[in-house]
Amino acid sequence: MKFFFKPLTYLTIVAFGLFACNSDDSVSDDSVSDDGIDDEEVAVTELHAAFAAFNTDAVTVILSDDGTEVNIETTGFPDHSSIYWEPDNALYIDEPGVTKTTEDTYIGGGQGEAASFTVDATPDLTGATVTTQLNTIGIAVSGASIFNDQEGMGDLDQAAGSLDWAGAHKGPGVYHYHLEPTPITSDDDNLVGILLDGVFIYGRQCSSTGTNPTGLDASGGHTSTTQYTDGVEEYHYHIINEVYTTGNYAYSPAYVLFAGPFQGY
Ligand SMILES: [Zn+2]
Ligand SMILES: [Zn+2]
């Protein structure tokens, strides 16, 4: 398993100095996975074509020299509108149906939104699945974080009223998506982002058929071609085409972005 996630110290021009990196250093770098089988790292010679879809204003993607890992850095700032921008920001929109988590929390408000993590260039799909954490589980093409279907220690329903039109909120940490991020995808086959296991996640449709795929596994995954694989079949996730019903989300229909365990690592 290769897993590395570290919040970076958020730098602002008003900072009086550099703080110690606010890192939990949760680095685990096992060469032997839980099933006792050696993880064979598969090298690639160039970045996956899907990385071309990422917002380059926010996201920097670098292939390691040996071709086995991809380092992804993001500002955490999405390239679309939201009530979570400061009102004087060009991307701010009023969303009357949304109750912000905290009134004075803003994207770019200095809560450590930048992040850096490293994924296997070729996800290891053998061995056991890995449960997602209550934290960033992936990075969307917009530059913002992907979270799972849980909020804090509980159910997403209690926070659904604070989710904006993108199915995201901030409070007070990183701005993050829980639901189908409609600025990125809305019942189409667009790339949504990459999860920390190195597997890409797409919208509710699959480019291989032009329809909502059936027969997906517990993570919304299956193996087929995508618009970025040049005819080659590759394991990937989809947003599962199953309406998320909650009384207090301002927009409908809604779909949970990712609720399954990681199949990769
Ligand atoms: Zn949340
Ligand atoms: Zn597919």
PDB file of C-alpha atoms and ligand atoms in Angstrom:
ATOM      1  CA  MET A   1       0.000   0.000   0.000  1.00  0.00           C
ATOM      2  CA  LYS A   2       1.177   3.454  -0.851  1.00  0.00           C
ATOM      3  CA  PHE A   3      -0.646   6.178   0.942  1.00  0.00           C
ATOM      4  CA  PHE A   4       0.455   9.668   1.676  1.00  0.00           C
ATOM      5  CA  PHE A   5      -1.709  12.576   2.572  1.00  0.00           C
ATOM      6  CA  LYS A   6      -0.473  15.696   4.221  1.00  0.00           C
ATOM      7  CA  PRO A   7      -2.254  19.001   4.675  1.00  0.00           C
ATOM      8  CA  LEU A   8       0.161  21.731   3.726  1.00  0.00           C
ATOM      9  CA  THR A   9       0.544  24.851   5.730  1.00  0.00           C
ATOM     10  CA  TYR A  10      -1.624  27.442   4.063  1.00  0.00           C
ATOM     11  CA  LEU A  11       0.500  30.432   3.162  1.00  0.00           C
ATOM     12  CA  THR A  12      -0.928  33.915   3.005  1.00  0.00           C
ATOM     13  CA  ILE A  13       0.816  37.197   2.451  1.00  0.00           C
ATOM     14  CA  VAL A  14      -0.335  38.322   5.863  1.00  0.00           C
ATOM     15  CA  ALA A  15       1.282  35.387   7.604  1.00  0.00           C
ATOM     16  CA  PHE A  16       3.946  36.552  10.001  1.00  0.00           C
ATOM     17  CA  GLY A  17       6.110  33.584   9.311  1.00  0.00           C
ATOM     18  CA  LEU A  18       6.155  29.988   8.380  1.00  0.00           C
ATOM     19  CA  PHE A  19       4.436  27.727  10.823  1.00  0.00           C
ATOM     20  CA  ALA A  20       5.519  24.211  11.349  1.00  0.00           C
ATOM     21  CA  CYS A  21       3.814  22.032   8.838  1.00  0.00           C
ATOM     22  CA  ASN A  22       0.484  20.959  10.241  1.00  0.00           C
ATOM     23  CA  SER A  23       1.042  17.387   9.313  1.00  0.00           C
ATOM     24  CA  ASP A  24      -0.087  14.221  10.940  1.00  0.00           C
ATOM     25  CA  ASP A  25       2.586  12.486   8.891  1.00  0.00           C
ATOM     26  CA  SER A  26       0.263   9.594   8.336  1.00  0.00           C
ATOM     27  CA  VAL A  27       2.701   8.053   5.957  1.00  0.00           C
ATOM     28  CA  SER A  28       2.414   4.372   5.440  1.00  0.00           C
ATOM     29  CA  ASP A  29       4.778   2.912   2.973  1.00  0.00           C
ATOM     30  CA  ASP A  30       4.387  -0.810   3.118  1.00  0.00           C
ATOM     31  CA  SER A  31       6.097  -2.890   0.537  1.00  0.00           C
ATOM     32  CA  VAL A  32       3.985  -5.811   1.692  1.00  0.00           C
ATOM     33  CA  SER A  33       0.227  -5.377   1.744  1.00  0.00           C
ATOM     34  CA  ASP A  34      -2.185  -6.733   4.325  1.00  0.00           C
ATOM     35  CA  ASP A  35      -2.648  -9.922   2.416  1.00  0.00           C
ATOM     36  CA  GLY A  36       1.064 -10.595   2.660  1.00  0.00           C
ATOM     37  CA  ILE A  37       1.616 -10.327  -1.050  1.00  0.00           C
ATOM     38  CA  ASP A  38       4.369  -8.082  -2.284  1.00  0.00           C
ATOM     39  CA  ASP A  39       2.996  -5.043  -4.043  1.00  0.00           C
ATOM     40  CA  GLU A  40       4.566  -4.976  -7.434  1.00  0.00           C
ATOM     41  CA  GLU A  41       4.879  -1.392  -8.510  1.00  0.00           C
ATOM     42  CA  VAL A  42       4.177  -0.978 -12.184  1.00  0.00           C
ATOM     43  CA  ALA A  43       6.027   1.823 -13.871  1.00  0.00           C
ATOM     44  CA  VAL A  44       4.554   4.010 -16.582  1.00  0.00           C
ATOM     45  CA  THR A  45       6.379   6.304 -18.967  1.00  0.00           C
ATOM     46  CA  GLU A  46       3.912   9.185 -19.090  1.00  0.00           C
ATOM     47  CA  LEU A  47       1.074  10.628 -17.069  1.00  0.00           C
ATOM     48  CA  HIS A  48      -2.374   9.145 -17.629  1.00  0.00           C
ATOM     49  CA  ALA A  49      -4.260  11.119 -20.284  1.00  0.00           C
ATOM     50  CA  ALA A  50      -7.078  11.789 -17.798  1.00  0.00           C
ATOM     51  CA  PHE A  51      -4.883  14.253 -15.894  1.00  0.00           C
ATOM     52  CA  ALA A  52      -5.345  16.676 -18.806  1.00  0.00           C
ATOM     53  CA  ALA A  53      -8.876  17.266 -17.510  1.00  0.00           C
ATOM     54  CA  PHE A  54      -7.704  18.789 -14.212  1.00  0.00           C
ATOM     55  CA  ASN A  55      -7.867  22.519 -13.512  1.00  0.00           C
ATOM     56  CA  THR A  56      -4.259  23.592 -13.947  1.00  0.00           C
ATOM     57  CA  ASP A  57      -4.817  26.789 -11.962  1.00  0.00           C
ATOM     58  CA  ALA A  58      -5.251  24.605  -8.872  1.00  0.00           C
ATOM     59  CA  VAL A  59      -3.723  21.210  -9.540  1.00  0.00           C
ATOM     60  CA  THR A  60      -0.133  20.224 -10.301  1.00  0.00           C
ATOM     61  CA  VAL A  61       0.554  16.622 -11.282  1.00  0.00           C
ATOM     62  CA  ILE A  62       4.038  15.140 -11.483  1.00  0.00           C
ATOM     63  CA  LEU A  63       5.107  11.623 -12.427  1.00  0.00           C
ATOM     64  CA  SER A  64       7.958  10.303 -10.308  1.00  0.00           C
ATOM     65  CA  ASP A  65      11.305   9.715 -12.009  1.00  0.00           C
ATOM     66  CA  ASP A  66      10.885   5.963 -11.817  1.00  0.00           C
ATOM     67  CA  GLY A  67       7.339   6.135 -13.206  1.00  0.00           C
ATOM     68  CA  THR A  68       5.704   4.292 -10.309  1.00  0.00           C
ATOM     69  CA  GLU A  69       4.041   7.170  -8.465  1.00  0.00           C
ATOM     70  CA  VAL A  70       2.134  10.334  -9.245  1.00  0.00           C
ATOM     71  CA  ASN A  71       2.337  13.340  -6.953  1.00  0.00           C
ATOM     72  CA  ILE A  72      -0.707  15.574  -6.969  1.00  0.00           C
ATOM     73  CA  GLU A  73      -0.761  18.995  -5.369  1.00  0.00           C
ATOM     74  CA  THR A  74      -3.771  21.247  -5.201  1.00  0.00           C
ATOM     75  CA  THR A  75      -4.654  24.638  -3.825  1.00  0.00           C
ATOM     76  CA  GLY A  76      -8.020  23.131  -2.903  1.00  0.00           C
ATOM     77  CA  PHE A  77      -9.834  25.992  -4.616  1.00  0.00           C
ATOM     78  CA  PRO A  78     -12.530  24.945  -7.108  1.00  0.00           C
ATOM     79  CA  ASP A  79     -12.934  26.680 -10.473  1.00  0.00           C
ATOM     80  CA  HIS A  80     -16.681  27.192 -10.100  1.00  0.00           C
ATOM     81  CA  SER A  81     -19.154  29.340  -8.234  1.00  0.00           C
ATOM     82  CA  SER A  82     -20.413  28.699  -4.707  1.00  0.00           C
ATOM     83  CA  ILE A  83     -21.918  30.432  -1.714  1.00  0.00           C
ATOM     84  CA  TYR A  84     -18.708  29.416   0.087  1.00  0.00           C
ATOM     85  CA  TRP A  85     -16.614  32.032  -1.738  1.00  0.00           C
ATOM     86  CA  GLU A  86     -16.281  35.419  -0.081  1.00  0.00           C
ATOM     87  CA  PRO A  87     -19.037  37.761  -1.274  1.00  0.00           C
ATOM     88  CA  ASP A  88     -16.555  40.033  -3.075  1.00  0.00           C
ATOM     89  CA  ASN A  89     -15.122  37.092  -5.043  1.00  0.00           C
ATOM     90  CA  ALA A  90     -16.213  36.845  -8.683  1.00  0.00           C
ATOM     91  CA  LEU A  91     -17.234  33.218  -8.100  1.00  0.00           C
ATOM     92  CA  TYR A  92     -19.514  34.004  -5.165  1.00  0.00           C
ATOM     93  CA  ILE A  93     -23.197  33.303  -5.724  1.00  0.00           C
ATOM     94  CA  ASP A  94     -26.079  33.628  -3.333  1.00  0.00           C
ATOM     95  CA  GLU A  95     -27.796  30.330  -2.686  1.00  0.00           C
ATOM     96  CA  PRO A  96     -30.915  31.126  -0.673  1.00  0.00           C
ATOM     97  CA  GLY A  97     -31.697  27.491   0.059  1.00  0.00           C
ATOM     98  CA  VAL A  98     -28.272  26.766   1.532  1.00  0.00           C
ATOM     99  CA  THR A  99     -27.482  27.256   5.216  1.00  0.00           C
ATOM    100  CA  LYS A 100     -23.725  27.669   5.472  1.00  0.00           C
ATOM    101  CA  THR A 101     -21.966  25.520   8.036  1.00  0.00           C
ATOM    102  CA  THR A 102     -20.515  28.616   9.673  1.00  0.00           C
ATOM    103  CA  GLU A 103     -21.442  32.078   8.473  1.00  0.00           C
ATOM    104  CA  ASP A 104     -17.902  33.415   8.180  1.00  0.00           C
ATOM    105  CA  THR A 105     -16.216  30.421   6.599  1.00  0.00           C
ATOM    106  CA  TYR A 106     -14.884  31.070   3.099  1.00  0.00           C
ATOM    107  CA  ILE A 107     -12.935  29.210   0.454  1.00  0.00           C
ATOM    108  CA  GLY A 108      -9.441  30.566   0.848  1.00  0.00           C
ATOM    109  CA  GLY A 109     -10.158  31.536   4.420  1.00  0.00           C
ATOM    110  CA  GLY A 110      -6.839  30.213   5.598  1.00  0.00           C
ATOM    111  CA  GLN A 111      -7.845  26.825   6.964  1.00  0.00           C
ATOM    112  CA  GLY A 112      -5.184  24.754   5.268  1.00  0.00           C
ATOM    113  CA  GLU A 113      -6.918  23.920   2.019  1.00  0.00           C
ATOM    114  CA  ALA A 114      -3.816  23.099   0.027  1.00  0.00           C
ATOM    115  CA  ALA A 115      -2.968  19.423  -0.065  1.00  0.00           C
ATOM    116  CA  SER A 116      -0.390  17.120  -1.527  1.00  0.00           C
ATOM    117  CA  PHE A 117      -0.600  13.389  -1.920  1.00  0.00           C
ATOM    118  CA  THR A 118       0.999  10.580  -3.824  1.00  0.00           C
ATOM    119  CA  VAL A 119      -0.784   7.729  -5.556  1.00  0.00           C
ATOM    120  CA  ASP A 120       0.468   4.665  -7.386  1.00  0.00           C
ATOM    121  CA  ALA A 121       0.758   5.388 -11.105  1.00  0.00           C
ATOM    122  CA  THR A 122      -0.850   1.988 -11.596  1.00  0.00           C
ATOM    123  CA  PRO A 123      -3.396   1.218  -8.847  1.00  0.00           C
ATOM    124  CA  ASP A 124      -2.936  -2.108  -7.100  1.00  0.00           C
ATOM    125  CA  LEU A 125      -6.326  -3.764  -7.464  1.00  0.00           C
ATOM    126  CA  THR A 126      -5.343  -7.023  -5.821  1.00  0.00           C
ATOM    127  CA  GLY A 127      -5.911  -7.746  -2.155  1.00  0.00           C
ATOM    128  CA  ALA A 128      -8.444  -6.386   0.298  1.00  0.00           C
ATOM    129  CA  THR A 129     -10.476  -3.222  -0.078  1.00  0.00           C
ATOM    130  CA  VAL A 130      -9.657  -0.243   2.146  1.00  0.00           C
ATOM    131  CA  THR A 131     -12.251   1.769   4.060  1.00  0.00           C
ATOM    132  CA  THR A 132     -12.323   5.482   3.303  1.00  0.00           C
ATOM    133  CA  GLN A 133     -11.576   8.051   6.012  1.00  0.00           C
ATOM    134  CA  LEU A 134     -13.468  11.129   7.192  1.00  0.00           C
ATOM    135  CA  ASN A 135     -11.110  13.401   5.307  1.00  0.00           C
ATOM    136  CA  THR A 136     -10.026  14.025   1.741  1.00  0.00           C
ATOM    137  CA  ILE A 137     -10.481  10.764  -0.183  1.00  0.00           C
ATOM    138  CA  GLY A 138      -9.698  12.237  -3.586  1.00  0.00           C
ATOM    139  CA  ILE A 139      -9.209  15.354  -5.681  1.00  0.00           C
ATOM    140  CA  ALA A 140     -11.757  16.503  -8.227  1.00  0.00           C
ATOM    141  CA  VAL A 141     -10.821  17.945 -11.615  1.00  0.00           C
ATOM    142  CA  SER A 142     -11.955  21.338 -10.265  1.00  0.00           C
ATOM    143  CA  GLY A 143      -9.142  21.264  -7.696  1.00  0.00           C
ATOM    144  CA  ALA A 144     -11.366  20.723  -4.641  1.00  0.00           C
ATOM    145  CA  SER A 145     -11.499  17.722  -2.319  1.00  0.00           C
ATOM    146  CA  ILE A 146     -13.732  14.685  -2.576  1.00  0.00           C
ATOM    147  CA  PHE A 147     -15.182  13.285   0.675  1.00  0.00           C
ATOM    148  CA  ASN A 148     -17.245  10.144   1.262  1.00  0.00           C
ATOM    149  CA  ASP A 149     -20.906   9.907   2.323  1.00  0.00           C
ATOM    150  CA  GLN A 150     -20.268  10.570   6.019  1.00  0.00           C
ATOM    151  CA  GLU A 151     -20.120  13.845   7.908  1.00  0.00           C
ATOM    152  CA  GLY A 152     -18.089  14.084  11.091  1.00  0.00           C
ATOM    153  CA  MET A 153     -18.915  10.974  13.023  1.00  0.00           C
ATOM    154  CA  GLY A 154     -22.386  10.664  11.602  1.00  0.00           C
ATOM    155  CA  ASP A 155     -24.658  10.574   8.666  1.00  0.00           C
ATOM    156  CA  LEU A 156     -24.517  13.063   5.823  1.00  0.00           C
ATOM    157  CA  ASP A 157     -28.209  13.916   6.221  1.00  0.00           C
ATOM    158  CA  GLN A 158     -27.605  16.202   9.185  1.00  0.00           C
ATOM    159  CA  ALA A 159     -25.269  18.369   7.095  1.00  0.00           C
ATOM    160  CA  ALA A 160     -27.173  18.190   3.813  1.00  0.00           C
ATOM    161  CA  GLY A 161     -28.706  21.648   4.271  1.00  0.00           C
ATOM    162  CA  SER A 162     -25.263  23.207   4.126  1.00  0.00           C
ATOM    163  CA  LEU A 163     -24.324  21.640   0.787  1.00  0.00           C
ATOM    164  CA  ASP A 164     -24.169  24.078  -2.122  1.00  0.00           C
ATOM    165  CA  TRP A 165     -25.262  23.531  -5.734  1.00  0.00           C
ATOM    166  CA  ALA A 166     -22.051  21.593  -6.305  1.00  0.00           C
ATOM    167  CA  GLY A 167     -22.924  19.140  -3.520  1.00  0.00           C
ATOM    168  CA  ALA A 168     -20.095  20.593  -1.437  1.00  0.00           C
ATOM    169  CA  HIS A 169     -19.495  22.612   1.693  1.00  0.00           C
ATOM    170  CA  LYS A 170     -16.728  23.870   3.899  1.00  0.00           C
ATOM    171  CA  GLY A 171     -16.737  23.945   7.564  1.00  0.00           C
ATOM    172  CA  PRO A 172     -14.220  25.055   8.519  1.00  0.00           C
ATOM    173  CA  GLY A 173     -11.583  22.869   6.847  1.00  0.00           C
ATOM    174  CA  VAL A 174     -11.282  22.182   3.157  1.00  0.00           C
ATOM    175  CA  TYR A 175     -14.130  22.832   0.736  1.00  0.00           C
ATOM    176  CA  HIS A 176     -15.268  19.362  -0.289  1.00  0.00           C
ATOM    177  CA  TYR A 177     -17.841  17.462  -2.307  1.00  0.00           C
ATOM    178  CA  HIS A 178     -20.116  14.792  -0.873  1.00  0.00           C
ATOM    179  CA  LEU A 179     -22.585  14.622  -3.771  1.00  0.00           C
ATOM    180  CA  GLU A 180     -22.431  14.514  -7.572  1.00  0.00           C
ATOM    181  CA  PRO A 181     -20.600  17.789  -8.279  1.00  0.00           C
ATOM    182  CA  THR A 182     -22.904  19.294 -10.880  1.00  0.00           C
ATOM    183  CA  PRO A 183     -20.419  21.950 -12.090  1.00  0.00           C
ATOM    184  CA  ILE A 184     -18.285  18.975 -13.189  1.00  0.00           C
ATOM    185  CA  THR A 185     -20.786  16.316 -14.155  1.00  0.00           C
ATOM    186  CA  SER A 186     -24.527  15.849 -14.297  1.00  0.00           C
ATOM    187  CA  ASP A 187     -25.568  12.450 -15.594  1.00  0.00           C
ATOM    188  CA  ASP A 188     -22.791  12.375 -18.174  1.00  0.00           C
ATOM    189  CA  ASP A 189     -19.469  10.555 -18.562  1.00  0.00           C
ATOM    190  CA  ASN A 190     -17.208  13.432 -17.520  1.00  0.00           C
ATOM    191  CA  LEU A 191     -14.172  12.701 -15.391  1.00  0.00           C
ATOM    192  CA  VAL A 192     -14.865  13.722 -11.781  1.00  0.00           C
ATOM    193  CA  GLY A 193     -11.397  13.221 -10.305  1.00  0.00           C
ATOM    194  CA  ILE A 194      -8.994  10.721  -8.824  1.00  0.00           C
ATOM    195  CA  LEU A 195      -9.268   8.967  -5.471  1.00  0.00           C
ATOM    196  CA  LEU A 196      -6.344   8.367  -3.151  1.00  0.00           C
ATOM    197  CA  ASP A 197      -6.054   4.759  -4.309  1.00  0.00           C
ATOM    198  CA  GLY A 198      -5.099   6.048  -7.756  1.00  0.00           C
ATOM    199  CA  VAL A 199      -8.406   5.071  -9.382  1.00  0.00           C
ATOM    200  CA  PHE A 200     -10.269   7.659 -11.487  1.00  0.00           C
ATOM    201  CA  ILE A 201     -13.943   8.361 -10.855  1.00  0.00           C
ATOM    202  CA  TYR A 202     -16.378   9.377 -13.601  1.00  0.00           C
ATOM    203  CA  GLY A 203     -19.923  10.666 -13.781  1.00  0.00           C
ATOM    204  CA  ARG A 204     -23.004   8.474 -13.810  1.00  0.00           C
ATOM    205  CA  GLN A 205     -22.563   7.481 -17.448  1.00  0.00           C
ATOM    206  CA  CYS A 206     -19.783   5.429 -18.990  1.00  0.00           C
ATOM    207  CA  SER A 207     -18.245   6.506 -22.276  1.00  0.00           C
ATOM    208  CA  SER A 208     -17.893   2.848 -23.250  1.00  0.00           C
ATOM    209  CA  THR A 209     -21.666   2.554 -23.700  1.00  0.00           C
ATOM    210  CA  GLY A 210     -23.030   6.091 -23.425  1.00  0.00           C
ATOM    211  CA  THR A 211     -25.405   4.885 -20.728  1.00  0.00           C
ATOM    212  CA  ASN A 212     -25.611   4.516 -16.935  1.00  0.00           C
ATOM    213  CA  PRO A 213     -23.575   1.350 -16.396  1.00  0.00           C
ATOM    214  CA  THR A 214     -25.037  -1.645 -14.617  1.00  0.00           C
ATOM    215  CA  GLY A 215     -23.262  -4.396 -12.748  1.00  0.00           C
ATOM    216  CA  LEU A 216     -21.026  -2.005 -10.810  1.00  0.00           C
ATOM    217  CA  ASP A 217     -19.265  -3.290  -7.691  1.00  0.00           C
ATOM    218  CA  ALA A 218     -19.804  -1.930  -4.154  1.00  0.00           C
ATOM    219  CA  SER A 219     -17.604   1.061  -4.960  1.00  0.00           C
ATOM    220  CA  GLY A 220     -19.358   1.907  -8.210  1.00  0.00           C
ATOM    221  CA  GLY A 221     -16.471   0.385 -10.106  1.00  0.00           C
ATOM    222  CA  HIS A 222     -16.066  -1.739 -13.195  1.00  0.00           C
ATOM    223  CA  THR A 223     -13.575  -2.349 -15.972  1.00  0.00           C
ATOM    224  CA  SER A 224     -14.127  -0.912 -19.429  1.00  0.00           C
ATOM    225  CA  THR A 225     -12.666   1.597 -21.821  1.00  0.00           C
ATOM    226  CA  THR A 226     -13.064   5.296 -21.030  1.00  0.00           C
ATOM    227  CA  GLN A 227     -12.578   8.393 -23.138  1.00  0.00           C
ATOM    228  CA  TYR A 228      -9.031   8.644 -21.746  1.00  0.00           C
ATOM    229  CA  THR A 229      -7.789   5.076 -22.241  1.00  0.00           C
ATOM    230  CA  ASP A 230      -7.392   4.902 -26.034  1.00  0.00           C
ATOM    231  CA  GLY A 231      -9.408   1.724 -26.376  1.00  0.00           C
ATOM    232  CA  VAL A 232      -7.792  -0.041 -23.429  1.00  0.00           C
ATOM    233  CA  GLU A 233     -10.015  -1.414 -20.663  1.00  0.00           C
ATOM    234  CA  GLU A 234      -9.223   0.009 -17.244  1.00  0.00           C
ATOM    235  CA  TYR A 235     -10.816  -0.254 -13.808  1.00  0.00           C
ATOM    236  CA  HIS A 236     -12.573   2.968 -12.761  1.00  0.00           C
ATOM    237  CA  TYR A 237     -15.363   4.206 -10.519  1.00  0.00           C
ATOM    238  CA  HIS A 238     -18.637   5.874 -11.379  1.00  0.00           C
ATOM    239  CA  ILE A 239     -21.030   7.940  -9.340  1.00  0.00           C
ATOM    240  CA  ILE A 240     -23.738   5.372  -8.654  1.00  0.00           C
ATOM    241  CA  ASN A 241     -27.006   6.287 -10.374  1.00  0.00           C
ATOM    242  CA  GLU A 242     -29.147   6.062  -7.248  1.00  0.00           C
ATOM    243  CA  VAL A 243     -31.006   9.134  -5.974  1.00  0.00           C
ATOM    244  CA  TYR A 244     -29.914  10.384  -2.562  1.00  0.00           C
ATOM    245  CA  THR A 245     -32.996  11.461  -0.709  1.00  0.00           C
ATOM    246  CA  THR A 246     -32.792  13.919   2.126  1.00  0.00           C
ATOM    247  CA  GLY A 247     -35.294  16.429   3.364  1.00  0.00           C
ATOM    248  CA  ASN A 248     -33.077  19.468   3.617  1.00  0.00           C
ATOM    249  CA  TYR A 249     -30.782  19.493   0.575  1.00  0.00           C
ATOM    250  CA  ALA A 250     -31.605  22.560  -1.490  1.00  0.00           C
ATOM    251  CA  TYR A 251     -31.197  20.874  -4.871  1.00  0.00           C
ATOM    252  CA  SER A 252     -32.576  17.707  -6.338  1.00  0.00           C
ATOM    253  CA  PRO A 253     -32.119  15.098  -7.527  1.00  0.00           C
ATOM    254  CA  ALA A 254     -28.844  14.385  -5.739  1.00  0.00           C
ATOM    255  CA  TYR A 255     -26.427  11.481  -5.956  1.00  0.00           C
ATOM    256  CA  VAL A 256     -23.773  10.431  -3.431  1.00  0.00           C
ATOM    257  CA  LEU A 257     -20.323  10.918  -4.961  1.00  0.00           C
ATOM    258  CA  PHE A 258     -18.514   7.914  -3.455  1.00  0.00           C
ATOM    259  CA  ALA A 259     -19.680   5.621  -0.674  1.00  0.00           C
ATOM    260  CA  GLY A 260     -17.701   2.463  -1.256  1.00  0.00           C
ATOM    261  CA  PRO A 261     -14.364   1.256   0.003  1.00  0.00           C
ATOM    262  CA  PHE A 262     -11.249   1.880  -2.049  1.00  0.00           C
ATOM    263  CA  GLN A 263     -10.665  -1.012  -4.409  1.00  0.00           C
ATOM    264  CA  GLY A 264      -7.148   0.111  -5.178  1.00  0.00           C
ATOM    265  CA  TYR A 265      -3.891   0.557  -3.192  1.00  0.00           C
TER     266      TYR A 265
HETATM  267 ZN    ZN B   1     -18.579  17.509   4.771  1.00  0.00          ZN
HETATM  268 ZN    ZN B   2     -17.297   2.944 -16.847  1.00  0.00          ZN
END
